[in-house]
Every structure is written in structure tokens, then in C-alpha cells.
Short mmCIF file of C-alpha atoms in Angstrom, two decimals:
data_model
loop_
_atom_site.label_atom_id
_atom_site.label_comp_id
_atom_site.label_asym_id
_atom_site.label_seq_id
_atom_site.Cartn_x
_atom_site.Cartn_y
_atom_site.Cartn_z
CA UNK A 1 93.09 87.24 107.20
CA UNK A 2 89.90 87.19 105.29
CA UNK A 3 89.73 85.37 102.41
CA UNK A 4 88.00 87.46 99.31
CA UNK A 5 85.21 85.13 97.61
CA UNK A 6 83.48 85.26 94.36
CA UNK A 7 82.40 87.50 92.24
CA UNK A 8 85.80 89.87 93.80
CA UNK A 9 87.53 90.82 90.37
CA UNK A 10 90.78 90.45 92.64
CA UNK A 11 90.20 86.90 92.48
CA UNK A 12 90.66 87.09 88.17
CA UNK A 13 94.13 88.90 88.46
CA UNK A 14 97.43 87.12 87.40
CA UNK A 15 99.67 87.69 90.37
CA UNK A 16 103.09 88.95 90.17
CA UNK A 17 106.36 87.03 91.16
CA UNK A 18 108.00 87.50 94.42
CA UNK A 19 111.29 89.15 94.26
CA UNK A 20 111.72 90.20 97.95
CA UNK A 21 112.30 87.19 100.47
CA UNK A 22 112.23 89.06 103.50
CA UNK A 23 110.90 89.13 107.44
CA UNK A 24 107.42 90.79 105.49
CA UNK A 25 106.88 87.90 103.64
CA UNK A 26 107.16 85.93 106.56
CA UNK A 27 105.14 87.43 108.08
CA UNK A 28 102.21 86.95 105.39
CA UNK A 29 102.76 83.17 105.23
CA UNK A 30 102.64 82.93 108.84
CA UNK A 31 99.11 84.83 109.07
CA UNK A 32 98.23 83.17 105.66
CA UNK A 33 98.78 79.58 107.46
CA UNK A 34 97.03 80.45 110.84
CA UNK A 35 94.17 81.38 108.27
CA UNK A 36 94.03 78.25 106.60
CA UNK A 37 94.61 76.48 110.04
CA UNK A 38 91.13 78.62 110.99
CA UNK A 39 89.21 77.22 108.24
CA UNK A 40 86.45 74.91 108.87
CA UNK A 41 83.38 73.31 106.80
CA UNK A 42 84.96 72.73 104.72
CA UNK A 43 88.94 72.20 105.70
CA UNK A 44 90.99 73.86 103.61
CA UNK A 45 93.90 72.08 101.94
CA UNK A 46 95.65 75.27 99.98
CA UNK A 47 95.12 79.03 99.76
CA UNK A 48 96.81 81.02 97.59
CA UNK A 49 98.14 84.92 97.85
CA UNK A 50 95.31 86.57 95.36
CA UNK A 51 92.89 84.74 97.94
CA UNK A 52 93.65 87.01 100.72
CA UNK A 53 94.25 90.24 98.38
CA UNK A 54 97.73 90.18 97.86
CA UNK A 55 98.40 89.68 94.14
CA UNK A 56 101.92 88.07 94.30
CA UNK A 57 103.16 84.36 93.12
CA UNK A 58 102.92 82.39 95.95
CA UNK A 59 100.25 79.56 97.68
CA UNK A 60 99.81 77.16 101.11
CA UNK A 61 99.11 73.69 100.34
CA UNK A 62 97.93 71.48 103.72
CA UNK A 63 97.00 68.10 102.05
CA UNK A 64 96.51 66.32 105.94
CA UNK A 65 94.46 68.13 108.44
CA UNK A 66 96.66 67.28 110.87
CA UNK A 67 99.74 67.43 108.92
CA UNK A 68 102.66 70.19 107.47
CA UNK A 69 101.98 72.96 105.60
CA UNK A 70 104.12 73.38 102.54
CA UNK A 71 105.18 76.74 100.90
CA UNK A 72 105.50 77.35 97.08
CA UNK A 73 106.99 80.62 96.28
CA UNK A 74 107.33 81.45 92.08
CA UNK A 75 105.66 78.17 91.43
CA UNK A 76 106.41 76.92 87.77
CA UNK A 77 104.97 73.20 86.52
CA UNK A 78 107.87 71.77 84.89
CA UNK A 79 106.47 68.45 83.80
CA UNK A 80 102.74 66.99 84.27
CA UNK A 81 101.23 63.62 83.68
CA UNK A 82 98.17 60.84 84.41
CA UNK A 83 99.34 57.70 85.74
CA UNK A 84 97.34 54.11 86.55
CA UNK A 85 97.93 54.89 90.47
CA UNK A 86 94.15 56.84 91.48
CA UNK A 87 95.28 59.51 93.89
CA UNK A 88 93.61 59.70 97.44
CA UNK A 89 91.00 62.73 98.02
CA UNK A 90 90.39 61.89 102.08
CA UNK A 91 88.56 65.16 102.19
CA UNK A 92 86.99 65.15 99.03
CA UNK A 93 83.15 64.97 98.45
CA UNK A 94 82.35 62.11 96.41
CA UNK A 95 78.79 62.50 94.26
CA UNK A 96 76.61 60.34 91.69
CA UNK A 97 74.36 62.20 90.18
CA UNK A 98 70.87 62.42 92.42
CA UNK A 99 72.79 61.34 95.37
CA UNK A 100 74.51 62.23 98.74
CA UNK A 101 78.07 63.13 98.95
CA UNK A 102 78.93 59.35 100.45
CA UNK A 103 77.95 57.66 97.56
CA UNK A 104 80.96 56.34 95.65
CA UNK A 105 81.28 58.54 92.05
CA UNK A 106 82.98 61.53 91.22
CA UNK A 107 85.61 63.18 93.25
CA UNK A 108 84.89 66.50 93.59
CA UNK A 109 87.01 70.05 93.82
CA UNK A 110 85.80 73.02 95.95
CA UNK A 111 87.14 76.07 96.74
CA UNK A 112 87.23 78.28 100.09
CA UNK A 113 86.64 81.66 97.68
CA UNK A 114 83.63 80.04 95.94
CA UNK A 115 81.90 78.55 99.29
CA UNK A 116 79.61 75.77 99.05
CA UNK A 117 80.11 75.06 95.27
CA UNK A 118 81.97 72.21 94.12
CA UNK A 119 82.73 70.18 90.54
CA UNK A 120 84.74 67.38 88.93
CA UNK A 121 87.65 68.99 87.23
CA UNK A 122 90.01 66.96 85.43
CA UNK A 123 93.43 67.57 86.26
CA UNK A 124 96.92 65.62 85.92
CA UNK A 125 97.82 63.53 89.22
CA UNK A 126 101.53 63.59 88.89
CA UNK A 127 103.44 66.96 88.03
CA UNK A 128 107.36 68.12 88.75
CA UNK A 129 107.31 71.27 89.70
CA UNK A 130 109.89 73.97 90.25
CA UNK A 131 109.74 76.62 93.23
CA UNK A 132 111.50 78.87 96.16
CA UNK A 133 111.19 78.04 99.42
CA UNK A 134 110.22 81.02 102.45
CA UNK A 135 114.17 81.75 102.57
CA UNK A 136 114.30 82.25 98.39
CA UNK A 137 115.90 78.65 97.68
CA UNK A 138 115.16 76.90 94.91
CA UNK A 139 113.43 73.58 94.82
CA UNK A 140 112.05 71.09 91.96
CA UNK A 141 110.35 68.02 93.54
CA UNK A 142 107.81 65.46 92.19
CA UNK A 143 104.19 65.72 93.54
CA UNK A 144 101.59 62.80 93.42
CA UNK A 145 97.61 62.38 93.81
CA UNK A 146 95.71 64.57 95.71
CA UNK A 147 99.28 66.54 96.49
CA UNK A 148 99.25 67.28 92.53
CA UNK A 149 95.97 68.69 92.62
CA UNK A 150 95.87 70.57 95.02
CA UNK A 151 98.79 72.28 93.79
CA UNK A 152 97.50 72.91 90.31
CA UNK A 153 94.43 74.14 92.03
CA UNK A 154 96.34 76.87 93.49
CA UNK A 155 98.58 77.51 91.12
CA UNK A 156 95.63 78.29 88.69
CA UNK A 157 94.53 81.04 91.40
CA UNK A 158 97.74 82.49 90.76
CA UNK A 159 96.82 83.03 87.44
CA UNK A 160 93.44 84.26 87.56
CA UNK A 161 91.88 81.06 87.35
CA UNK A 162 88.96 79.26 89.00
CA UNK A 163 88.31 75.84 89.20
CA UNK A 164 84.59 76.39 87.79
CA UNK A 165 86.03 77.75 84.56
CA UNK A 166 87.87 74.17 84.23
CA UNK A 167 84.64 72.31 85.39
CA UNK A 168 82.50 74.37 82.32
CA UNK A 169 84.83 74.07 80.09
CA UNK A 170 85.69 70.58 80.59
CA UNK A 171 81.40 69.85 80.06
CA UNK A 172 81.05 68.64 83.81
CA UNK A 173 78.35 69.17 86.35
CA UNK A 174 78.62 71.98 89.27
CA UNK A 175 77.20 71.14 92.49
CA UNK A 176 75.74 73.63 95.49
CA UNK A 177 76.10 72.30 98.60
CA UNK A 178 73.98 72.12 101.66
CA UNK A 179 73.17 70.69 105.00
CA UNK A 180 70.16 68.14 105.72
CA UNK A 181 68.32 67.89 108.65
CA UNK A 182 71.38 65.03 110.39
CA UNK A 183 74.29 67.90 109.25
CA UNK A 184 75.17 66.12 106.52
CA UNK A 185 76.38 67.63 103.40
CA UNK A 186 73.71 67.33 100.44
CA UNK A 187 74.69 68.30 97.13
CA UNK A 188 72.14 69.53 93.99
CA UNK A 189 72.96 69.52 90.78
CA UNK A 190 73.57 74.09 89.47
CA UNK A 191 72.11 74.64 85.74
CA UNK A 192 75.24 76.30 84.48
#
């Protein structure tokens, strides 16, 4: 599947719920998870419906390369919170101002439908959230750390949100990314 990027206006739609859990739906979140698999550069850890044109509730979230992929179907945060315990971002960029990505600083979020840009959003690292499973049951579970994030990442895509609208609003710093000469990921400072 091809995943739309920015500026698509498809990408600033609320989605609609799900009210058909059938062998079509399937279907989607099997090709939806082989694209995700596919993604590279960086790895994706969630992709959401409106991110491959199809304006309905529902998102992927893969928080270990290696790991499950978990489906969220009518996704609704119940309950969100900070706590002392600082989640782990393994594939997160990590930036000081002026420096390279390595450097210890920030935690950056990026997106695969706004490639190569990245910023510090603040977000809550422990939510309950309430949501359908691929067969239509319902679920509520507890999510915490990078988990959390990258759920409330997606979920905003199901509402027409991106994470740079969080990162200006929030007065943080947006970052373009780039290679240097040893294939290392540089990042520069955007004037927003």
C-alpha cells in the first residue's frame, strides 16, 4: 500500500468508525501490516487507516522491530496521565540543539507521512484506552511509555491530526533530517 504524505488534504480528515468487521477488513490490516513491515529508514512503529487513504477509525502500532503488531479498531482514550517512570524510545532520534541525533537530549517524534521531519511533542506516557479487536471484541487495556505514544500518535491521525501541529503549538523546535557523508542521520534545526 502506499502511504499518502504531506501536504495530501486526506491526511487532515477525521476518519469514520468501523461498523463492519468482516473478511474486507481483514484483508486491509493484513496489507496495512505487510506495509508497515516494508518500511525502512526510518522503521515504522504505527500507521494508521487515513495514512493509506482509507478514512475509517482504525491504526497498527509495532513498538519492537522484531516484535507483534497490535490492532486498535474504534480507538477511544479513556484515561491519560504522566508518571515518574521515563518511557523507552529504542528507535527514537535523540537531539540537542546544534548536534547529531546520538547526543543525549530530546526524544524526538517522526512520522512516515511527513518523511524526514521530526519534533519533540509532549504527550502523556500512560493512557487506558478502550478498543475492538480484528474480530469486533471489545478491549480496554493500560498502555505505558513509548507504547502510549505511539498510540496517541496514531490516534491523532485518526482525527486529522499531525504531530507538527502539537510540536508548533506546544513552542518546540522541528527538525529536517539528513544523511552525512558515514550514513548517519544529521538533523538541522526548520524556521517554522
Amino acid at each position: 500500500m502506499k502511504i499518502l504524505t504531506t501536504p495530501n488534504k486526506a491526511l487532515l480528515e477525521k476518519a469514520e468508525p468501523i461498523i463492519r468487521f468482516d473478511n474486507k477488513l481483514k484483508k486491509i490490516i493484513t496489507e496495512m501490516s505487510a506495509t508497515l513491515d516494508a518500511t525502512v529508514d526510518p522503521i515504522g512503529v504505527g500507521l494508521a487507516a487515513p495514512q493509506v487513504a482509507i478514512p475509517k477509525r482504525f491504526f497498527l502500532t509495532k513498538p519492537n522491530e522484531k516484535g507483534q503488531t497490535f490492532v486498535f479498531i474504534n480507538p477511544v482514550i479513556e484515561s491519560a496521565a504522566s508518571t515518574k517512570r521515563i518511557p523507552s524510545f529504542k528507535n527514537s532520534p535523540k537531539v540537542e540543539a546544534g548536534k547529531p541525533a546520538k547526543s543525549k537530549g530530546k526524544l524526538l517524534e517522526g512520522c512516515l507521512s511527513i518523511p524526514n521531519i521530526w519534533g519533540n511533542v509532549s504527550r502523556k506516557n500512560q493512557i487506558r484506552i478502550q478498543f475492538c479487536d480484528i474480530d469486533g471484541k471489545r478491549h480496554t487495556e493500560t498502555f505505558i511509555g513509548f507504547p502510549a505514544i505511539i498510540i496517541q500518535h496514531e490516534l491523532d491521525h485518526l482525527n486529522g491530526i499531525l504531530f507538527t501541529k502539537h510540536v508548533i503549538e506546544q513552542k518546540e523546535l522541528l527538525y529536517r533530517s539528513h544523511k552525512n557523508a558515514q550514513g548517519e542521520d544529521e538533523f538541522e534545526e526548520i524556521e517554522v
